Short mmCIF file of C-alpha atoms in Angstrom, two decimals:
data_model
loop_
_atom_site.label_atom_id
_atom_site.label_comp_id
_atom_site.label_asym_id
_atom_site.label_seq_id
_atom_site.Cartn_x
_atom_site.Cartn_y
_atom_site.Cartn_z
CA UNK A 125 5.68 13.73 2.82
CA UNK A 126 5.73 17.42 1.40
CA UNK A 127 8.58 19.68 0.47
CA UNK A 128 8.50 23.36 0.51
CA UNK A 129 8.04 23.64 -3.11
CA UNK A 130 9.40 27.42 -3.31
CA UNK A 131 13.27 27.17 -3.17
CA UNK A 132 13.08 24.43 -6.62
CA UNK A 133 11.01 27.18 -8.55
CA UNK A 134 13.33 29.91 -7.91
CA UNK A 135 15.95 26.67 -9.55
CA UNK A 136 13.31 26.89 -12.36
CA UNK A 137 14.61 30.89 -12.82
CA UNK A 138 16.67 31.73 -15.71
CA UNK A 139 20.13 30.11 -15.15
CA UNK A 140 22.39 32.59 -12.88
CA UNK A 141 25.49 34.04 -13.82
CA UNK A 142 27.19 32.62 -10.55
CA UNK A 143 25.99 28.39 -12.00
CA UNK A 144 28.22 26.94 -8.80
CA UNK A 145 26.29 29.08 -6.38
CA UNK A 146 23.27 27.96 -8.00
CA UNK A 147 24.66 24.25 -7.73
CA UNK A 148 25.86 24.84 -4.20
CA UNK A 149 21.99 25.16 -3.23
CA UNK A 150 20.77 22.72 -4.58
CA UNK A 151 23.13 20.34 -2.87
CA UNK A 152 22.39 21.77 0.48
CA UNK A 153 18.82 21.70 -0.49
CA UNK A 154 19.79 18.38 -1.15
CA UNK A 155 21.26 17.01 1.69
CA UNK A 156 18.39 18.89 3.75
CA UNK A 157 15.83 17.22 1.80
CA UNK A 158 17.49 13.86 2.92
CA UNK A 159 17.55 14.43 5.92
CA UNK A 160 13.83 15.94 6.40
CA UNK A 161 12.47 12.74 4.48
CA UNK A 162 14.60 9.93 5.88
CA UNK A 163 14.97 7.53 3.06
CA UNK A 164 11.72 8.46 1.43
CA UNK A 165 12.42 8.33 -2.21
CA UNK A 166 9.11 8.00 -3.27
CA UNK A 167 8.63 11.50 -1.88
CA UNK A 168 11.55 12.47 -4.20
CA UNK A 169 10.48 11.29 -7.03
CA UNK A 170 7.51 12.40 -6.93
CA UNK A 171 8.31 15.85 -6.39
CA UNK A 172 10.77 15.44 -9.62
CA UNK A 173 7.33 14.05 -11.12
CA UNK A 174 4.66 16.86 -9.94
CA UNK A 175 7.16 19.79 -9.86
CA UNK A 176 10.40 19.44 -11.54
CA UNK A 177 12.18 19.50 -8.19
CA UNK A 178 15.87 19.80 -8.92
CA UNK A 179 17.12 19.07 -5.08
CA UNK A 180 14.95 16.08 -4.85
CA UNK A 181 16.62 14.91 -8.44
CA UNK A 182 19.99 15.83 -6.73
CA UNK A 183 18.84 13.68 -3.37
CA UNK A 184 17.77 10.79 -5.60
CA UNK A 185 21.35 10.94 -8.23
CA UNK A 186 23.63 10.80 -5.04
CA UNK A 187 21.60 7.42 -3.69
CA UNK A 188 20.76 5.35 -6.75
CA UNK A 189 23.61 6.86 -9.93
CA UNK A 190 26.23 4.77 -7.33
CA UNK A 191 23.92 2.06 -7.26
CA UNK A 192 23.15 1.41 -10.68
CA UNK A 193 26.59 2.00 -11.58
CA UNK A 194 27.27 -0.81 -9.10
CA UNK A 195 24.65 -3.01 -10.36
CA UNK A 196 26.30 -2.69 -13.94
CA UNK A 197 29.97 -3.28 -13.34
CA UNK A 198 28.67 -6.47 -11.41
CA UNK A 199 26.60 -7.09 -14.16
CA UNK A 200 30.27 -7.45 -16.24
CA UNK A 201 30.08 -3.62 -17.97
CA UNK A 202 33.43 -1.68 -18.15
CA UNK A 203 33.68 1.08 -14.57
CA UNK A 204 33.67 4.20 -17.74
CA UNK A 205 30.44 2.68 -19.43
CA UNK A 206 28.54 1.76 -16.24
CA UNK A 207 29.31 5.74 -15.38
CA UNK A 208 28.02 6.91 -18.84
CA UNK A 209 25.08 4.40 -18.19
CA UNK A 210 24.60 5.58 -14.56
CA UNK A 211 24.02 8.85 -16.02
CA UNK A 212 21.52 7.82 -18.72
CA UNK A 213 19.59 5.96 -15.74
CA UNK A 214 19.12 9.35 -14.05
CA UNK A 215 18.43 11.29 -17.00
CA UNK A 216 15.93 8.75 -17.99
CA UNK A 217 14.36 9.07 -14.54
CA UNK A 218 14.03 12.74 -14.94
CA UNK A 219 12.34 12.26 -17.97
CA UNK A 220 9.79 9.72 -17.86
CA UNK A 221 9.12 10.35 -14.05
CA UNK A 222 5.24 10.69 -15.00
CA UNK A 223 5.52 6.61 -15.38
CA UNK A 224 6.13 6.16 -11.86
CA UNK A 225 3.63 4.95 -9.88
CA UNK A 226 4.24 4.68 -6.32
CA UNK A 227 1.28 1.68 -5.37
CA UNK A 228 3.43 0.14 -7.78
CA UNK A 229 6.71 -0.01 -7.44
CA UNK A 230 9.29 1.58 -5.09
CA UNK A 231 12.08 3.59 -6.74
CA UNK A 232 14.54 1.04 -5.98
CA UNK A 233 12.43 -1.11 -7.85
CA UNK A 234 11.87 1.09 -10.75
CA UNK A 235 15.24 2.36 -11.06
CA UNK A 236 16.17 -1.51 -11.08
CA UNK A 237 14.03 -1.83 -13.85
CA UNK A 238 15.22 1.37 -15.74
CA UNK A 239 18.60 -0.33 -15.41
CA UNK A 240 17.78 -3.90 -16.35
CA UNK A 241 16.31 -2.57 -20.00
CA UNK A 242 19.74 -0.08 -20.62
CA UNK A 243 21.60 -3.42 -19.89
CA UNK A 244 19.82 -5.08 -22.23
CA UNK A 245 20.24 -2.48 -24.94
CA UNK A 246 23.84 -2.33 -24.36
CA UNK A 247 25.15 -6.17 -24.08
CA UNK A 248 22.58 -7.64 -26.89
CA UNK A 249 20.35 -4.74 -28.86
CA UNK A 250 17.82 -7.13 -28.35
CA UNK A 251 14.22 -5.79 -27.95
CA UNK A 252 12.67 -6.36 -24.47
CA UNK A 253 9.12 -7.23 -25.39
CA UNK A 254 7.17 -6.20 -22.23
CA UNK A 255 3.51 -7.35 -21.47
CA UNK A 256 0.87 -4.45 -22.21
CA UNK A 257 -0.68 -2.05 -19.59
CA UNK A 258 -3.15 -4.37 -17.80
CA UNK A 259 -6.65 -2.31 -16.54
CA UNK A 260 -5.91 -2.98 -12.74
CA UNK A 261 -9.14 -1.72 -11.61
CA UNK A 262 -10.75 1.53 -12.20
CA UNK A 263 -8.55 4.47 -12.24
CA UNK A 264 -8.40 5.98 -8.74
CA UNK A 265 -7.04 8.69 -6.81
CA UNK A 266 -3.75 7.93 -5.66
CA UNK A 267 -3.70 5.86 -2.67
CA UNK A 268 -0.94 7.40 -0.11
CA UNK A 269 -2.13 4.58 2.05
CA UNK A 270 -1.01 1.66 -0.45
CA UNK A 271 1.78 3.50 -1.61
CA UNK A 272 3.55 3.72 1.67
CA UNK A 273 2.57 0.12 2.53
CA UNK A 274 4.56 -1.21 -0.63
CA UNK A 275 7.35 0.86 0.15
CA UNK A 276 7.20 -0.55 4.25
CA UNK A 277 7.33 -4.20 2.48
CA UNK A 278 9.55 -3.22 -0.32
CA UNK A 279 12.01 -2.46 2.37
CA UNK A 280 11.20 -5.58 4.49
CA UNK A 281 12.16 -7.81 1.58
CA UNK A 282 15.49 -5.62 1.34
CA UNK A 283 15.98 -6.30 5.39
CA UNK A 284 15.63 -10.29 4.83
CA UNK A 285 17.79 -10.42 1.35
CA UNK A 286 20.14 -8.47 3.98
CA UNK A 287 19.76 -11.47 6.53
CA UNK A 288 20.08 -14.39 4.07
CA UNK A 289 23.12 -16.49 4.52
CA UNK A 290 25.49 -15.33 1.92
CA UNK A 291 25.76 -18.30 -0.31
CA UNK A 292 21.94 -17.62 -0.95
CA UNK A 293 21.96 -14.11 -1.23
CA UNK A 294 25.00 -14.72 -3.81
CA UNK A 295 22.73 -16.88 -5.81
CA UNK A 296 19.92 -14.16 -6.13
CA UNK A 297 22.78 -11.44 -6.88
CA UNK A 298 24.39 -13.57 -9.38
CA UNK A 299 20.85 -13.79 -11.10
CA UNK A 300 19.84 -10.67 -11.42
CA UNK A 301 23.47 -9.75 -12.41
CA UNK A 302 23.00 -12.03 -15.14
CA UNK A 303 26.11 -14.30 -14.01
CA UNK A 304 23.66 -17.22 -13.96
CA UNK A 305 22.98 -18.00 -17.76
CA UNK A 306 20.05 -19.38 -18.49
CA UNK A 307 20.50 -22.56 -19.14
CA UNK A 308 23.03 -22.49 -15.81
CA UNK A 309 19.43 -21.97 -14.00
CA UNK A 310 17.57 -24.35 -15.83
CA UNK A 311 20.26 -26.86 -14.26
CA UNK A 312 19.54 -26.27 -10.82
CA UNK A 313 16.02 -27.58 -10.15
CA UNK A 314 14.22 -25.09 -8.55
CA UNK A 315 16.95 -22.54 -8.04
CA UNK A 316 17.44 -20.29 -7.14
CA UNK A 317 13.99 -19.15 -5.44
CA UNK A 318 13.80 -23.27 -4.30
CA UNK A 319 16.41 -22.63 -1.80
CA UNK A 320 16.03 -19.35 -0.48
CA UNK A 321 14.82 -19.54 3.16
CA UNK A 322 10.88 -18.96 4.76
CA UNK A 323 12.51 -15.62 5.08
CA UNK A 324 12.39 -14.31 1.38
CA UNK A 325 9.40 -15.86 0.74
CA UNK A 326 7.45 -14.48 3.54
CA UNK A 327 8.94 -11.28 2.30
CA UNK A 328 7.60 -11.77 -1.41
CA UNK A 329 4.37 -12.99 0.03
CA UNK A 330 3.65 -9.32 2.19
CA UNK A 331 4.93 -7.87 -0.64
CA UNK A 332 2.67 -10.00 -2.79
CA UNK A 333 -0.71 -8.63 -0.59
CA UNK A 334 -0.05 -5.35 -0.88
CA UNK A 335 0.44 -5.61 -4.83
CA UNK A 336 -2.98 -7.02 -4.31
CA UNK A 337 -4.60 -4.72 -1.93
CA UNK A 338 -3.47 -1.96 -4.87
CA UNK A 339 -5.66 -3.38 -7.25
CA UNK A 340 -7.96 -3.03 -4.94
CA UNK B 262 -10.70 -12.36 -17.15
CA UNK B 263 -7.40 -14.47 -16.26
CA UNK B 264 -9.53 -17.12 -13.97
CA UNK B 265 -9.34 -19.45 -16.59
CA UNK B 266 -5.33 -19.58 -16.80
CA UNK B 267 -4.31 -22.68 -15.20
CA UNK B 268 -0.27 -22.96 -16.29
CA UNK B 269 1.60 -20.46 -15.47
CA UNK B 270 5.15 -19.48 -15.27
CA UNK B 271 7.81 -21.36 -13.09
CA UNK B 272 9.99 -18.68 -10.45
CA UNK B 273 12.81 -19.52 -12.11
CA UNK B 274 11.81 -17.75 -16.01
CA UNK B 275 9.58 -15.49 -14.11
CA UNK B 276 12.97 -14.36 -12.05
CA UNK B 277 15.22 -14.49 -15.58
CA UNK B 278 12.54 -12.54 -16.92
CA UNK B 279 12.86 -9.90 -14.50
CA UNK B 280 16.53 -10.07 -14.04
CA UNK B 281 16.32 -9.41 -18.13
CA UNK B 282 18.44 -12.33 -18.64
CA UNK B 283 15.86 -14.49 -20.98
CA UNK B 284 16.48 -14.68 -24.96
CA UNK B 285 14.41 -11.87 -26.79
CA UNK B 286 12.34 -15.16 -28.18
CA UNK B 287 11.67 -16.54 -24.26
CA UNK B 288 11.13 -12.84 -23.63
CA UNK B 289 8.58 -12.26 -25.46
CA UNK B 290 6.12 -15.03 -24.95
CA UNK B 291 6.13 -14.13 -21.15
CA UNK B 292 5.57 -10.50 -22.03
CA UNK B 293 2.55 -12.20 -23.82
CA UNK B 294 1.22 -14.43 -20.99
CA UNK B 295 1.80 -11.48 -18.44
CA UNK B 296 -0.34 -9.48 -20.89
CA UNK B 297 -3.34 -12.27 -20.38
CA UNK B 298 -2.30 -12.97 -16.30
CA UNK B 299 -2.65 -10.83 -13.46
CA UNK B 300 -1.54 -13.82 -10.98
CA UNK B 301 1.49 -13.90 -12.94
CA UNK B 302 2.03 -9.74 -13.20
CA UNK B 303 1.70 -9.71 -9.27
CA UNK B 304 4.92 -12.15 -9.29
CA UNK B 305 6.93 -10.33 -11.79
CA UNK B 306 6.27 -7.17 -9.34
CA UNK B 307 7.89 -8.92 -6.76
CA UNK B 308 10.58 -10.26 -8.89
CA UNK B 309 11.08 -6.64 -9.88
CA UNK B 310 11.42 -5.67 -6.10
CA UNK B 311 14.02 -8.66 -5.57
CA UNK B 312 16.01 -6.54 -8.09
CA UNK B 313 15.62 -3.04 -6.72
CA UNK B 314 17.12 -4.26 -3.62
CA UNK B 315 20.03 -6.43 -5.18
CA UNK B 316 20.60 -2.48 -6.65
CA UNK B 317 20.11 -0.96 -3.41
CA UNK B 318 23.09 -3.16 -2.29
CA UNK B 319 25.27 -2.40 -5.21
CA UNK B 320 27.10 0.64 -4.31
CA UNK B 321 29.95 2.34 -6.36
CA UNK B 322 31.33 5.67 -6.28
CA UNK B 323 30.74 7.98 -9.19
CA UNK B 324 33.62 9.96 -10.58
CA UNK B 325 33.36 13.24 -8.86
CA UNK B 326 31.22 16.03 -10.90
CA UNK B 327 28.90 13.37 -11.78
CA UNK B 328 26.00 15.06 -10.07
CA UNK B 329 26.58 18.56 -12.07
CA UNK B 330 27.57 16.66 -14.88
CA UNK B 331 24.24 15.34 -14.79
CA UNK B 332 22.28 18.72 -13.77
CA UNK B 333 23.31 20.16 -17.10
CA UNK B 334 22.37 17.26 -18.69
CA UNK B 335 18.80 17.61 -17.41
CA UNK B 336 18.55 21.42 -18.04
CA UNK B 337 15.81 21.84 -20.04
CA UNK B 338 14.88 18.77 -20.75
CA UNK B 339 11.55 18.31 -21.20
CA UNK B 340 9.51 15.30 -19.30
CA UNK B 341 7.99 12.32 -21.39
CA UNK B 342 4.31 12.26 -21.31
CA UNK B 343 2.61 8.62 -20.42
CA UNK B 344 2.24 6.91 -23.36
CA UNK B 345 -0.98 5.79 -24.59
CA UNK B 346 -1.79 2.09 -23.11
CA UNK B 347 -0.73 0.02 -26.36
CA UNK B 348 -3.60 -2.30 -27.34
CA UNK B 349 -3.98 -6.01 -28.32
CA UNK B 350 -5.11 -6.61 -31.84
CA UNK B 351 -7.69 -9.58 -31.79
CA UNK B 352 -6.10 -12.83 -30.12
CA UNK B 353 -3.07 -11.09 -29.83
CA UNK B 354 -1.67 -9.01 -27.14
CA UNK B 355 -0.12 -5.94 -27.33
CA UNK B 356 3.66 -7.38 -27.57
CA UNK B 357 3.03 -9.61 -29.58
CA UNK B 358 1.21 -7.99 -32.06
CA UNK B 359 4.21 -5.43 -31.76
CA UNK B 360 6.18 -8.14 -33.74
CA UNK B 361 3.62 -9.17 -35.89
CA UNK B 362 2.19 -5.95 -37.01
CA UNK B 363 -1.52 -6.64 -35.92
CA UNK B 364 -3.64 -9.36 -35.44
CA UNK B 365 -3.67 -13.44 -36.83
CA UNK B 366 -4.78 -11.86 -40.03
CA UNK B 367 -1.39 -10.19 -41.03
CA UNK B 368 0.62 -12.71 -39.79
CA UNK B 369 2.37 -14.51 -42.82
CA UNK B 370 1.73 -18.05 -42.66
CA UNK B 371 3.65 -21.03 -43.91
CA UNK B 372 2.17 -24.62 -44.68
CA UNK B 373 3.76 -27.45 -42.40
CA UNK B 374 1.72 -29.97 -44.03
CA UNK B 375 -1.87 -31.24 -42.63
CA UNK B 376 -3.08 -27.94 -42.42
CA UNK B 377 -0.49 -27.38 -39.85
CA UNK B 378 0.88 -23.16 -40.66
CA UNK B 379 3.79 -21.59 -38.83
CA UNK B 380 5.37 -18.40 -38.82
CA UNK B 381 8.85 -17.63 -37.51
CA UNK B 382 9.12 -14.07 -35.82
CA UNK B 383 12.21 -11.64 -36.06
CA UNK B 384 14.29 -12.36 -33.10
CA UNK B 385 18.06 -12.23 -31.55
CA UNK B 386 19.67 -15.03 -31.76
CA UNK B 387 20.01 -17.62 -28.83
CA UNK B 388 16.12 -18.80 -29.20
CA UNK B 389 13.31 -18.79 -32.11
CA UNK B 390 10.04 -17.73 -31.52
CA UNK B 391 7.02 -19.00 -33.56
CA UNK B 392 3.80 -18.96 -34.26
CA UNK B 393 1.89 -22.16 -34.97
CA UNK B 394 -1.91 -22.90 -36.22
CA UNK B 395 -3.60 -25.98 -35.83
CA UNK B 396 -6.64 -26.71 -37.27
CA UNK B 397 -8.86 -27.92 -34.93
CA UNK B 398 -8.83 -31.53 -34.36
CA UNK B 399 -5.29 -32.16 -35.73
CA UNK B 400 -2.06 -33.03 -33.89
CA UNK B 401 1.20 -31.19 -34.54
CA UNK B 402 3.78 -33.12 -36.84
CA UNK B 403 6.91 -34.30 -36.23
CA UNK B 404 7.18 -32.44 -32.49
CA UNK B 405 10.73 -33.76 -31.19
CA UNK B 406 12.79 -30.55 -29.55
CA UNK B 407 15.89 -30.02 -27.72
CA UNK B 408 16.15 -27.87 -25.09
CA UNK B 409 13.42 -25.89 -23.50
CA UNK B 410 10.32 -25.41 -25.14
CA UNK B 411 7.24 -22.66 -24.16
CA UNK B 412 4.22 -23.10 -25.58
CA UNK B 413 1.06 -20.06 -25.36
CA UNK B 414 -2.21 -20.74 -26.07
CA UNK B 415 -3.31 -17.79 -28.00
CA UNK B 416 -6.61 -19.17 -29.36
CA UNK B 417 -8.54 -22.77 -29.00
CA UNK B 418 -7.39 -25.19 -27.23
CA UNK B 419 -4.75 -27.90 -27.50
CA UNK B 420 -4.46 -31.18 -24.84
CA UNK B 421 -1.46 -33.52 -25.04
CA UNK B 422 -0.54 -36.22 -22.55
CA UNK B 423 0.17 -34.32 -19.28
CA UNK B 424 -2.81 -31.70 -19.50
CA UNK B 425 -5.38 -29.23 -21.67
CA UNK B 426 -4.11 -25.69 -22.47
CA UNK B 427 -6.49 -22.97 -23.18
CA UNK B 428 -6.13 -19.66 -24.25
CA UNK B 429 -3.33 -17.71 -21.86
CA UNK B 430 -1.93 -21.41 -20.40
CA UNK B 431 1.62 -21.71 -20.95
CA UNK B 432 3.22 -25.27 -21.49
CA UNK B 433 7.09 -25.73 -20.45
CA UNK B 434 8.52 -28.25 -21.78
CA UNK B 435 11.71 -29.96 -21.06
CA UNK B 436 13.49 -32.47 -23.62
CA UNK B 437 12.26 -34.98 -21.85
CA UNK B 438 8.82 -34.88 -22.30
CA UNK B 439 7.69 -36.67 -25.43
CA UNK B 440 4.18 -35.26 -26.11
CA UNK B 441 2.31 -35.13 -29.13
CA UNK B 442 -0.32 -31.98 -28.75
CA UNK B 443 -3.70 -32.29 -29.93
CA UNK B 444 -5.73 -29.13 -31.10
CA UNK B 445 -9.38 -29.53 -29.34
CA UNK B 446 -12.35 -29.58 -31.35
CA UNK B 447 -14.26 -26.55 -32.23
CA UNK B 448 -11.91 -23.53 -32.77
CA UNK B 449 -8.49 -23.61 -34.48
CA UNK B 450 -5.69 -23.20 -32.36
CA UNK B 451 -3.13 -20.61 -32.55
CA UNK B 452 0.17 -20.94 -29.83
CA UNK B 453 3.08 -19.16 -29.80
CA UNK B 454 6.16 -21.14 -29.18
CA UNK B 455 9.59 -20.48 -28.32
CA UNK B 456 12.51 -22.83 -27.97
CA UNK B 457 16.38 -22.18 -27.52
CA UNK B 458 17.34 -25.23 -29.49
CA UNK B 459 17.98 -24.50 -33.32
CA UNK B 460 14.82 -24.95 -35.53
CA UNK B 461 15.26 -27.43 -37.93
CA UNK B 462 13.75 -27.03 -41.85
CA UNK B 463 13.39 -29.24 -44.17
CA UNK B 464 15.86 -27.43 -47.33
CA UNK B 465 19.29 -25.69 -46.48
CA UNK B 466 18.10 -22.82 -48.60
CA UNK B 467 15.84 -21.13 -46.21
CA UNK B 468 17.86 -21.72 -43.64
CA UNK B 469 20.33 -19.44 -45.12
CA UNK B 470 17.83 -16.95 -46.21
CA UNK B 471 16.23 -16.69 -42.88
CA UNK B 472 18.33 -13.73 -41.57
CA UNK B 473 18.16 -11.62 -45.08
CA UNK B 474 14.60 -11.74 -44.99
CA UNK B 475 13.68 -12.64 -41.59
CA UNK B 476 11.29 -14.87 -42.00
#
């Protein structure tokens, strides 16, 4: 999926004396952009990753800023920090958009992740030791083929979450808003994954062999 | 490279480790295994995904102007390059040799007795994160814990009474298991171990030094 990358340069122009007018377009270029690409955020953020696309950053801020904000204040963060945070997510995004890599991760997944580590800095200031960049195979061209395949299954594991029963579901939600201490987990044998239905699992598993065919 | 990892980690860390709800001690010797196990990377991905759609379902209205709010904040912001790939040093993966400052060799040991050295690594509180050598051949001292204990091979080889762990196996053990670990013959062995029950030393003194210097 392609944009018409001429309207974002002329964003790129030296800012105009008439800023709402200028912020008007990009909104409908926005909402147009939406609409042309379904829900294809990868798209988006790629475009904010190639070609500094301000609509598609616009597209991408009105779908995920409410989400991570919602993810936080679940998470137990005051409604005025998770905003402030929200923001930082997006910025963030903006920023370091050259680390996404669509055979990956999907942006929800991403963005989750983007989240995850600002919660972290905020509730402990504890250091998030993450595992070092593995050598998954030579580097290729991008692969629109496996990209688009993860997102397909990325979504498929959203559809059965959707269709869990909702004491399940609330487990899973309550873990990865970190209601479930630790050590509350390591009380339940197995849990939360040891419950959740064929469903989820056959969800992780797709999602599993397309990880797999990215590595090629 | 991995093919030789035979203990890996359970859902349930592998989900706290994605939900970023582990102790910074817990943390960090996953970050280390997932450094030496592609089986287990693939799992954290989908972990990862589990999460992005818990967000996708987490909706909540920003205060309005949030959107230009955050267009000015952008303006002119430059993007990030990629960061070089950060490398392992020796035995030691990239993480942890983040906390050590290289490799085994700058890692500042303390005797245990028996030729038994550990180190304790700077970490948040809630769980303590060491690093133990054992010369080849000899069993760990005085190995009672509380709580959970995880246990990386890093180097060698160690075999206690439920299996053998070689380099990149991880060992999770409950208080229930009563195991005293041998290091295999042939090449000293170098784990690092994390547990979320206190540590306990032998004089009060270090005890109270341990957060001035952390040691």
């Amino acid at each position: 999926m392609m944009f018409d990358a001429s309207p974002a340069q002329n964003l790129d122009a030296p800012p105009s004396r008439r800023p709402y007018a200028a912020l008007a377009r990009v909104k409908r270029r926005a909402e147009k952009v939406t609409a042309e690409a379904g829900e294809d955020w990868t798209a988006h953020l790629l475009a904010v990753r190639d070609r500094q696309d301000r609509a598609a950053f616009a597209a991408l801020f009105q779908h995920f800023a409410p989400r991570v904000k919602g993810f936080l204040v679940k998470s137990g963060t005051s409604p005025a920090q998770a905003e402030e945070c929200a923001q930082d997510v997006m910025e963030t995004l903006w920023q370091k958009a050259q680390l996404f890599d669509p055979e990956r991760a999907s942006v929800a997944t991403w963005v989750f992740t983007i989240a995850r580590n600002r919660r972290i800095d905020m509730a402990r200031r504890a250091a998030r030791p993450e595992p070092e960049d593995l050598p998954w195979g030579p580097e290729a061209e991008p692969d629109q083929h496996a990209a688009l395949e993860l997102a397909q299954e990325t979504a498929l594991l959203g559809e059965a979450l959707a269709r869990l029963p909702q004491a399940q579901r609330a487990l899973i939600e309550k873990a990865f808003y970190g209601d479930l201490s630790h050590s509350e987990i390591s009380e339940q044998t197995g849990l939360p994954m040891g419950t959740v239905k064929s469903r989820i699992r056959l969800a992780l598993e797709k999602l599993r062999q397309s990880f797999e065919g990215a590595r090629g | 490279m991995t093919t030789t990892i035979r203990h890996h980690v359970s859902d349930r860390l592998l989900m706290a480790y994605a939900a970023g709800t582990l102790p910074e001690a817990f943390s960090l010797v996953l970050a280390t295994h997932l450094s030496l196990c592609d089986e287990c990377r693939a799992r954290l991905g989908e972990y990862e995904a589990l999460g992005g759609q818990v967000l996708e379902r987490s909706d909540l209205a920003m205060a309005e102007g949030s959107l230009e709010a955050c267009l000015a904040r952008i303006e002119g912001l430059a993007p990030v390059a990629r960061p070089q790939p950060r490398r392992a040093h020796g035995v030691f993966p990239a993480p942890l040799a983040k906390y050590v400052g290289g490799g085994p060799e700058k890692v500042k040991w303390r005797p245990l007795g028996m030729g038994v050295r550990q180190a304790i690594l700077p970490t948040a509180r809630g769980a303590t994160a060491r690093l133990l050598y054992i010369p080849a051949g000899q069993a760990v001292p005085d190995h009672g814990h509380r709580g959970t204990e995880l246990t990386l091979v890093l180097q060698g080889a160690f075999a206690d009474s439920t299996d053998r762990f070689g380099r990149g196996d991880l060992e999770i053990a409950d208080e229930d298991l009563e195991h005293t670990p041998i290091a295999e013959a042939g090449e000293d062995c170098i784990c690092l171990a994390a547990t979320d029950a206190p540590l306990r030393f032998n004089a009060l003194i270090p005890r109270l030094l341990q957060p001035v210097f952390r040691i």
